[in-house]
Coordinates of C-alpha atoms and ligand atoms in Angstrom, one line a residue:
M1463 CA 0.4 0.1 0.1
R1464 CA 1.7 2.4 1.2
T1465 CA 4.9 2.6 -1.7
S1466 CA 1.7 2.4 -4.0
L1467 CA 3.4 6.2 -5.0
Q1468 CA 6.8 5.2 -5.3
R1469 CA 6.0 2.3 -8.1
R1470 CA 3.4 4.3 -10.0
R1471 CA 5.6 7.0 -11.2
F1472 CA 8.5 4.0 -12.1
L1473 CA 5.6 2.5 -13.6
E1474 CA 5.5 6.1 -15.6
L1475 CA 9.2 6.9 -15.9
L1476 CA 9.7 3.6 -17.6
G1477 CA 6.3 4.2 -19.8
A1478 CA 8.7 7.5 -20.7
A1479 CA 12.0 6.3 -20.6
A1480 CA 10.6 4.0 -23.1
G1481 CA 9.0 6.6 -24.8
L1482 CA 5.6 5.4 -25.1
G1483 CA 3.1 8.2 -26.2
A1484 CA -0.4 8.5 -25.1
A1485 CA -1.3 5.2 -27.1
G1486 CA 1.0 3.2 -25.8
V1487 CA 3.1 3.6 -28.7
V1488 CA 6.7 3.5 -28.7
T1489 CA 8.4 6.6 -30.8
A1490 CA 12.3 5.9 -29.9
P1491 CA 15.3 3.8 -27.7
V1492 CA 14.8 2.0 -24.6
A1493 CA 16.5 3.4 -21.5
L1494 CA 15.8 2.1 -18.4
A1495 CA 15.5 4.7 -14.9
A1496 CA 16.5 3.3 -11.9
P1497 CA 13.3 2.9 -9.5
P1498 CA 12.9 6.0 -6.3
A1499 CA 14.7 6.3 -3.5
S1500 CA 12.8 5.1 -0.8
W1501 CA 11.4 7.7 1.1
R1502 CA 10.5 6.0 3.4
P1503 CA 12.1 6.5 6.5
V1504 CA 12.3 10.4 6.2
A1505 CA 8.3 10.5 6.7
D1506 CA 8.8 7.8 9.2
D1507 CA 11.5 10.8 11.1
V1508 CA 9.3 13.7 10.1
R1509 CA 6.5 11.5 12.3
T1510 CA 8.7 10.9 14.9
E1511 CA 9.3 14.5 15.4
T1512 CA 5.3 15.7 15.2
R1513 CA 5.5 13.5 18.0
W1514 CA 7.8 14.3 20.4
A1515 CA 7.5 17.5 19.7
W1516 CA 3.4 17.4 19.9
R1517 CA 4.2 15.6 24.0
H1518 CA 5.6 18.7 24.5
Y1519 CA 3.9 21.2 23.6
V1520 CA 1.1 19.0 25.8
A1521 CA 3.3 18.6 28.1
R1522 CA 3.7 22.3 28.2
A1523 CA 1.3 24.6 26.7
F1524 CA -1.6 22.8 26.2
G1525 CA -5.2 24.8 25.4
H1526 CA -2.5 27.7 24.9
D1527 CA -2.3 28.9 21.2
Q1528 CA 1.6 28.9 21.1
I1529 CA 4.2 26.5 23.2
K1530 CA 7.9 29.2 24.1
P1531 CA 9.9 25.9 22.8
V1532 CA 13.5 27.4 24.4
S1533 CA 11.3 28.4 27.6
G1534 CA 9.4 25.8 27.5
G1535 CA 6.0 28.7 28.4
F1536 CA 3.9 29.3 26.2
E1537 CA 1.9 32.7 24.5
E1538 CA -1.6 33.9 21.8
F1539 CA -1.9 34.3 19.3
F1540 CA -4.4 36.8 18.7
A1541 CA -5.7 38.3 21.7
P1542 CA -3.3 38.0 25.3
G1543 CA -4.4 36.7 27.5
R1544 CA -7.5 34.4 25.5
P1545 CA -6.2 30.7 24.7
V1546 CA -7.9 29.4 21.3
G1547 CA -6.1 26.5 21.1
L1548 CA -4.5 27.3 18.0
T1549 CA -1.9 25.0 17.7
I1550 CA -4.2 22.1 18.5
V1551 CA -6.9 23.1 16.1
E1552 CA -3.3 23.7 12.6
A1553 CA -2.7 20.1 13.9
L1554 CA -6.1 18.0 13.7
D1555 CA -5.8 16.4 9.9
T1556 CA -1.5 17.0 10.1
L1557 CA -2.0 14.6 13.0
W1558 CA -5.0 13.0 11.4
L1559 CA -2.9 12.3 7.7
M1560 CA 0.4 10.5 10.3
E1561 CA -2.2 9.3 11.4
L1562 CA -1.0 9.9 14.9
D1563 CA -4.7 9.3 15.7
A1564 CA -3.8 9.1 19.7
E1565 CA -2.7 12.8 19.6
L1566 CA -5.7 13.1 17.7
E1567 CA -8.3 12.6 19.8
Q1568 CA -6.5 14.7 23.0
G1569 CA -6.3 17.7 20.3
V1570 CA -10.9 16.5 19.4
E1571 CA -11.5 16.3 23.5
W1572 CA -9.6 19.2 23.8
V1573 CA -11.2 21.7 21.8
K1574 CA -15.0 19.5 22.3
A1575 CA -14.2 20.6 25.9
N1576 CA -13.3 23.9 25.8
L1577 CA -13.4 25.9 23.0
R1578 CA -16.1 28.8 22.4
F1579 CA -16.0 31.8 21.2
D1580 CA -17.8 34.7 22.9
I1581 CA -14.6 36.3 23.7
D1582 CA -14.6 40.3 24.0
A1583 CA -11.4 40.6 21.7
S1584 CA -10.8 41.8 18.6
F1585 CA -9.7 39.1 16.4
Q1586 CA -8.3 39.6 13.0
V1587 CA -10.4 38.2 10.4
F1588 CA -7.6 36.9 7.8
E1589 CA -6.0 34.5 11.0
A1590 CA -8.6 33.7 12.5
N1591 CA -9.7 32.3 9.0
I1592 CA -6.6 30.6 7.9
R1593 CA -5.7 29.0 11.4
M1594 CA -9.7 28.7 13.3
V1595 CA -12.1 28.3 10.8
G1596 CA -9.4 26.1 8.0
G1597 CA -8.5 24.2 10.1
L1598 CA -11.6 24.1 12.5
L1599 CA -12.6 22.1 9.4
S1600 CA -10.7 20.5 7.7
G1601 CA -10.6 18.7 10.9
Y1602 CA -14.3 17.7 10.2
H1603 CA -13.2 17.4 7.2
C1604 CA -10.8 14.6 7.8
T1605 CA -12.9 13.8 11.4
G1606 CA -16.3 14.0 11.0
E1607 CA -16.6 15.4 14.0
P1608 CA -20.2 17.3 13.6
R1609 CA -18.5 19.6 16.6
L1610 CA -16.1 21.2 14.3
L1611 CA -17.9 21.9 11.7
E1612 CA -20.4 23.5 14.7
L1613 CA -17.6 25.4 15.7
A1614 CA -15.8 27.1 12.2
A1615 CA -19.2 28.2 11.5
D1616 CA -19.3 30.0 15.0
L1617 CA -16.3 31.3 14.1
A1618 CA -17.2 32.5 11.0
D1619 CA -20.9 34.1 11.6
R1620 CA -18.2 36.4 14.8
L1621 CA -16.3 37.3 11.9
L1622 CA -18.7 38.1 8.7
P1623 CA -19.3 41.4 9.8
A1624 CA -15.9 43.1 9.0
F1625 CA -17.6 42.0 5.5
T1626 CA -21.0 43.4 5.6
K1627 CA -20.7 46.2 7.7
S1628 CA -18.2 47.5 5.0
P1629 CA -20.1 49.7 2.9
S1630 CA -17.0 48.7 -0.3
G1631 CA -17.7 44.8 0.5
V1632 CA -13.7 44.6 1.3
P1633 CA -13.3 43.3 4.6
Y1634 CA -12.1 45.5 7.9
R1635 CA -9.1 44.2 9.3
Y1636 CA -10.9 43.2 12.8
A1637 CA -14.0 41.3 14.4
N1638 CA -15.2 41.7 17.8
L1639 CA -15.8 38.2 18.2
R1640 CA -19.2 39.1 21.6
T1641 CA -19.6 41.8 19.7
G1642 CA -19.5 42.5 16.4
A1643 CA -17.9 45.8 16.0
V1644 CA -15.0 45.7 13.1
S1645 CA -11.6 48.2 13.6
G1646 CA -9.0 48.3 10.5
P1647 CA -10.1 49.7 7.4
E1648 CA -6.7 50.4 5.9
T1649 CA -6.3 46.8 4.4
N1650 CA -4.3 44.7 1.8
L1651 CA -4.8 41.9 -0.7
A1652 CA -3.9 39.1 1.1
E1653 CA -6.3 39.9 4.2
T1654 CA -8.4 41.3 1.4
G1655 CA -8.8 37.8 -0.7
T1656 CA -8.3 34.3 1.8
Y1657 CA -11.2 33.9 2.4
I1658 CA -12.9 31.9 -0.8
T1659 CA -12.1 28.5 0.2
E1660 CA -12.6 28.3 3.9
L1661 CA -15.6 30.1 3.5
G1662 CA -16.8 28.2 0.4
A1663 CA -16.4 24.7 1.8
L1664 CA -18.6 26.5 4.9
S1665 CA -21.0 26.8 2.3
R1666 CA -20.7 23.8 0.3
W1667 CA -21.2 22.2 4.4
T1668 CA -23.6 24.6 6.3
G1669 CA -26.5 24.8 2.6
D1670 CA -26.0 28.6 3.5
P1671 CA -24.4 31.1 0.9
K1672 CA -23.7 33.0 2.3
Y1673 CA -20.0 32.9 3.3
V1674 CA -18.7 32.2 0.0
T1675 CA -20.8 35.4 -1.4
A1676 CA -18.9 37.6 0.8
A1677 CA -16.1 36.4 -0.1
K1678 CA -16.1 36.8 -3.9
R1679 CA -17.6 39.9 -3.4
A1680 CA -14.4 40.7 -1.8
F1681 CA -12.7 39.9 -5.3
E1682 CA -15.2 41.4 -7.2
V1683 CA -14.6 44.9 -6.1
T1684 CA -10.9 44.6 -6.0
F1685 CA -10.3 43.4 -9.4
A1686 CA -13.0 45.8 -11.3
K1687 CA -9.9 48.4 -9.8
R1688 CA -7.2 46.4 -11.5
S1689 CA -5.2 48.9 -13.3
P1690 CA -5.1 49.2 -17.1
L1691 CA -1.9 47.0 -16.9
D1692 CA -4.1 44.9 -15.0
L1693 CA -2.0 45.0 -11.8
L1694 CA -3.1 45.5 -8.5
P1695 CA -1.6 48.1 -5.9
Y1696 CA -1.4 45.6 -2.6
A1697 CA -3.1 48.3 -0.2
V1698 CA -6.5 49.2 0.3
H1699 CA -9.1 50.9 2.4
A1700 CA -11.7 48.7 3.2
E1701 CA -14.8 51.1 3.6
T1702 CA -13.9 52.7 0.2
G1703 CA -12.8 50.2 -1.8
E1704 CA -9.7 52.5 -3.4
W1705 CA -6.0 52.1 -2.9
L1706 CA -3.5 53.5 -0.4
N1707 CA -0.6 52.5 -2.4
R1708 CA 0.6 52.1 -6.4
T1709 CA 2.9 49.1 -5.4
A1710 CA 2.2 45.5 -6.2
T1711 CA 3.9 42.3 -4.8
V1712 CA 3.5 38.8 -5.8
G1713 CA 4.5 38.5 -1.9
P1714 CA 3.0 40.2 1.8
P1715 CA 0.7 41.3 2.0
A1716 CA -0.8 41.2 -1.2
D1717 CA 0.9 36.9 -1.6
S1718 CA -2.2 34.9 -0.9
Y1719 CA -4.8 36.9 -3.1
Y1720 CA -3.7 35.8 -6.0
E1721 CA -3.5 32.2 -4.6
Y1722 CA -7.2 31.9 -3.9
L1723 CA -8.1 32.5 -6.7
W1724 CA -6.7 29.6 -8.2
D1725 CA -7.2 27.7 -5.4
G1726 CA -10.8 28.8 -5.4
W1727 CA -11.5 27.5 -8.8
K1728 CA -9.9 24.1 -8.0
L1729 CA -12.5 23.6 -4.9
L1730 CA -15.2 25.2 -5.9
G1731 CA -15.1 25.3 -10.2
D1732 CA -16.3 29.1 -10.1
P1733 CA -14.7 30.4 -13.6
D1734 CA -14.8 34.2 -12.2
L1735 CA -12.1 33.2 -10.2
K1736 CA -9.9 32.0 -13.1
S1737 CA -10.1 34.7 -15.5
W1738 CA -9.5 35.9 -13.0
Y1739 CA -6.2 34.4 -12.1
D1740 CA -4.7 34.3 -15.5
T1741 CA -5.5 38.1 -16.4
L1742 CA -3.8 39.4 -12.8
V1743 CA -0.8 36.6 -13.0
A1744 CA -0.7 36.9 -17.6
G1745 CA 0.2 40.9 -16.2
I1746 CA 3.0 39.4 -13.3
L1747 CA 4.2 38.1 -15.6
A1748 CA 5.0 40.6 -18.5
H1749 CA 5.2 43.5 -15.6
Q1750 CA 6.9 42.0 -12.2
S1751 CA 9.5 39.5 -14.2
E1752 CA 12.8 40.2 -14.2
V1753 CA 16.2 38.2 -15.4
V1754 CA 18.8 38.5 -12.8
G1755 CA 22.0 36.6 -13.5
G1756 CA 20.2 33.7 -15.6
R1757 CA 17.5 33.7 -11.9
L1758 CA 13.6 34.5 -12.2
W1759 CA 12.6 36.4 -9.4
F1760 CA 8.9 39.1 -9.2
A1761 CA 10.1 42.6 -8.4
Q1762 CA 7.9 45.4 -6.7
V1763 CA 6.9 47.9 -9.2
D1764 CA 4.1 51.3 -9.4
A1765 CA 1.3 48.7 -10.5
F1766 CA 0.4 52.3 -14.1
T1767 CA 3.4 52.3 -15.1
G1768 CA 5.6 48.6 -14.7
A1769 CA 8.5 50.8 -13.2
I1770 CA 10.4 49.2 -10.6
V1771 CA 10.6 50.3 -6.9
S1772 CA 12.4 47.5 -5.2
R1773 CA 13.9 44.7 -6.1
E1774 CA 13.4 43.3 -2.1
Q1775 CA 12.3 39.9 -2.4
S1776 CA 10.2 38.0 0.6
E1777 CA 10.8 34.7 1.7
L1778 CA 6.9 34.9 1.3
G1779 CA 6.9 35.0 -3.0
S1780 CA 8.6 31.1 -3.0
F1781 CA 5.5 29.8 -2.3
F1782 CA 4.8 31.2 -6.3
A1783 CA 7.0 29.3 -7.6
G1784 CA 4.3 26.6 -6.3
L1785 CA 1.1 28.1 -7.5
L1786 CA 3.4 28.7 -10.9
A1787 CA 3.3 25.8 -11.6
E1788 CA -0.3 24.8 -10.3
G1789 CA -1.8 27.0 -12.7
G1790 CA -0.6 25.1 -15.9
D1791 CA 2.9 27.7 -16.7
V1792 CA 5.3 24.8 -14.5
R1793 CA 8.5 26.5 -17.3
D1794 CA 8.3 29.1 -14.9
G1795 CA 7.3 27.7 -11.0
R1796 CA 10.1 25.4 -11.7
R1797 CA 12.6 27.9 -12.3
Y1798 CA 10.9 31.0 -10.0
H1799 CA 12.5 28.1 -7.5
D1800 CA 14.8 27.1 -8.7
S1801 CA 16.6 30.8 -8.4
W1802 CA 14.7 30.2 -4.2
N1803 CA 17.2 27.2 -4.1
V1804 CA 20.5 28.5 -4.8
V1805 CA 19.0 31.7 -1.9
Q1806 CA 18.6 28.3 0.0
D1807 CA 21.7 26.9 -0.9
R1808 CA 23.6 30.2 0.2
Y1809 CA 22.7 30.4 4.0
G1810 CA 21.7 27.2 4.5
V1811 CA 17.6 28.5 5.5
L1812 CA 16.0 31.1 4.1
P1813 CA 16.2 34.6 5.2
E1814 CA 13.1 36.4 5.9
G1815 CA 13.9 39.0 3.2
I1816 CA 17.4 38.9 0.1
D1817 CA 18.0 41.2 -2.1
Y1818 CA 17.5 39.7 -5.3
S1819 CA 20.4 41.4 -7.0
T1820 CA 23.0 40.7 -5.2
L1821 CA 21.6 37.6 -3.0
A1822 CA 22.2 40.0 -0.1
A1823 CA 19.4 39.6 3.3
T1824 CA 18.1 41.8 3.7
S1825 CA 15.8 40.8 6.8
K1826 CA 18.0 38.2 8.5
G1827 CA 15.7 36.1 10.3
N1828 CA 13.2 33.3 9.7
Q1829 CA 10.1 32.3 11.6
L1830 CA 10.0 28.7 10.6
R1831 CA 8.6 29.4 7.2
P1832 CA 6.9 27.1 5.6
E1833 CA 7.2 28.6 2.0
F1834 CA 9.9 27.1 0.2
A1835 CA 9.0 23.4 1.3
D1836 CA 5.3 23.7 -0.4
S1837 CA 5.8 25.1 -3.0
A1838 CA 9.0 21.7 -2.9
F1839 CA 5.7 19.6 -2.5
S1840 CA 3.1 21.5 -5.5
L1841 CA 5.9 21.3 -8.2
W1842 CA 7.0 17.7 -7.5
L1843 CA 3.0 16.6 -7.3
V1844 CA 3.1 18.7 -10.8
T1845 CA 5.9 17.1 -12.3
G1846 CA 7.1 14.0 -10.3
D1847 CA 10.5 15.3 -10.2
E1848 CA 12.8 13.9 -7.7
L1849 CA 14.1 17.3 -7.2
Y1850 CA 12.1 19.1 -5.5
R1851 CA 12.0 16.2 -3.0
Q1852 CA 16.0 16.4 -2.8
R1853 CA 14.7 20.4 -2.0
A1854 CA 11.8 19.6 0.5
K1855 CA 14.4 16.8 2.3
K1856 CA 17.3 20.2 2.2
H1857 CA 14.3 22.3 3.5
Y1858 CA 13.7 19.6 6.8
D1859 CA 17.9 18.8 7.1
Q1860 CA 18.0 22.2 7.6
M1861 CA 14.8 23.2 9.8
K1862 CA 16.2 20.6 12.3
R1863 CA 19.9 21.7 12.3
T1864 CA 19.1 25.5 13.8
S1865 CA 15.5 25.1 14.2
K1866 CA 15.5 22.1 16.6
V1867 CA 15.6 23.0 22.0
R1868 CA 14.5 21.3 24.1
Y1869 CA 11.2 21.9 23.7
G1870 CA 10.4 21.4 20.6
Y1871 CA 11.2 24.0 17.1
T1872 CA 11.1 27.9 16.8
I1873 CA 11.9 30.5 15.1
L1874 CA 15.8 31.7 13.9
T1875 CA 16.4 36.0 15.1
D1876 CA 19.8 35.3 12.2
V1877 CA 19.9 33.2 9.6
T1878 CA 23.6 34.4 8.9
T1879 CA 25.9 33.9 11.7
N1880 CA 27.2 31.0 13.3
P1881 CA 25.8 29.5 15.1
V1882 CA 22.1 30.9 13.6
G1883 CA 20.1 33.7 16.1
R1884 CA 17.7 31.5 18.2
G1885 CA 13.9 33.2 18.8
D1886 CA 12.3 31.4 21.9
F1887 CA 8.2 30.3 20.0
C1888 CA 7.0 28.2 17.6
P1889 CA 4.8 29.2 14.4
G1890 CA 0.8 27.5 14.5
Y1891 CA 1.6 27.3 10.5
W1892 CA 4.4 24.7 11.2
W1893 CA 1.9 22.1 12.7
S1894 CA 0.2 23.0 10.0
E1895 CA 2.4 23.6 7.5
Q1896 CA 5.6 22.5 6.9
L1897 CA 5.4 19.2 8.4
K1898 CA 2.2 17.8 6.3
Y1899 CA 4.1 18.5 3.4
Y1900 CA 7.2 16.6 4.5
W1901 CA 5.0 13.9 6.1
L1902 CA 3.2 14.0 2.2
I1903 CA 6.7 14.5 0.0
F1904 CA 8.5 11.3 1.1
G1905 CA 5.6 9.4 2.7
D1906 CA 3.2 8.4 0.5
A1907 CA 0.3 9.0 2.7
R1908 CA -2.3 6.4 2.8
R1909 CA -5.1 8.5 4.2
F1910 CA -4.4 11.8 1.3
D1911 CA -5.9 11.3 -2.2
Y1912 CA -2.4 12.2 -4.3
R1913 CA -4.6 12.8 -7.6
D1914 CA -7.5 15.0 -5.7
H1915 CA -7.0 17.0 -2.8
Y1916 CA -7.1 20.1 -1.4
L1917 CA -4.7 22.3 0.3
S1918 CA -4.8 25.5 1.7
T1919 CA -2.5 28.3 2.4
E1920 CA -2.6 27.3 5.9
G1921 CA -1.4 24.1 4.6
N1922 CA -5.0 23.0 6.1
L1923 CA -6.7 19.8 3.5
L1924 CA -10.5 20.4 2.8
K1925 CA -10.8 17.7 0.7
G1926 CA -9.0 14.9 -0.5
A1927 CA -9.4 13.1 2.4
R1928 CA -9.2 9.1 2.6
R1929 CA -11.9 7.9 5.6
Ligands
IFL2535 O1 0.3 31.4 7.7 C1 0.6 31.8 7.0 C2 0.2 31.3 5.7 O2 1.4 30.1 4.8 C3 0.0 31.9 4.7 N1 1.2 33.4 4.8 C4 2.4 33.3 5.9 C5 2.4 31.9 7.0 C6 3.7 31.7 6.6 O3 4.4 31.6 6.5 O4 -0.6 32.4 4.5

């Protein structure tokens, strides 16, 4: 069972090596391919590390949002003194996929017994959606536990005023979960357009279209205001829907806006989303791409003139390599990943920011980031090329070497020094993202449908659980 994927790939390789065309006709001389190396021990190691880190989290921080793995303390993510078990919610589907069923049960029981959203505090709507709504939905998708869906709907209902109280339809950044008071009208593309898959799944599973309708409206309003170059500035005002700046970027705070146009099409089949994705990505390729030293990068440009305003590139932008490939542009996806791979080779761990004209680090920390592994996984799924497993393995090895501390894995404050500088917290997304990407790319996971699935920007599995 667990080698079926490898075997399938090997047979595909054999077919390719044998020059078998679509109709099975031999078209070129046969060159036998070697079977792919077994990655199973790496997958087993990922699972062991996950269980080890989970046990420390349970012992020292259970129910709190994030463990501080150096000191053994904890901290909350959304509001001081108001824990919502963020790490547990983020970990649910990862634990399920890894068949860590005792740990999963611990997590689900905590959620059922403790998680309530009647909280008099302002939560960041974007983060609450991708992490909490998405985490609960993926937990529901994997386990079928109805309470997880109820909680996801309850939280989404408390976040919805950010959309419904906005005169333009672009959501405010914050909503008070108890009162529905909204705040933060000065927002950005990621916080405008990273809802459609969580809210779309919620609409499907509850039968109520109000969620997906709100998410799509925010896309409509911003897409309609694109520049004549088909580019979008990244800063926008929720009340007026007007741009607050002129700079277009594929990095934060825009990144997942583009991702969710493609993802919304993939998960929900809405052709508007695909058409908007195609238009905007064509604009990005035409006006933001730049080749320096043979390497492909994406500049920050003036959305109305196309003039380059910065060659600084956020590590988070590396997700775009996987998105390009998923969206059908495999060549540029590969090239962009190659560019980031050069940076990984130079630093070991990617710094948060670089200047791509020199590859100098402009922001030297690393917040335990998943994007390079995420896009390696996407590229591997699209191409079947072992190269991406090798790159993911390097990413994993370097993370273990630099971020593993006494009670778990921590962020880094400086990747350019030897030894690296370390901070003291483990972000919730680590549980939902890189652990899962590593497990899936190395593991041939039997609970995951490799052919038909959907993983959100936070790595939450909303389609493709094999129960
Ligand atoms: O929350 C994570 C998610 O991948 C995202 N942005 C940043 C985080 C990881 O770096 O969309």
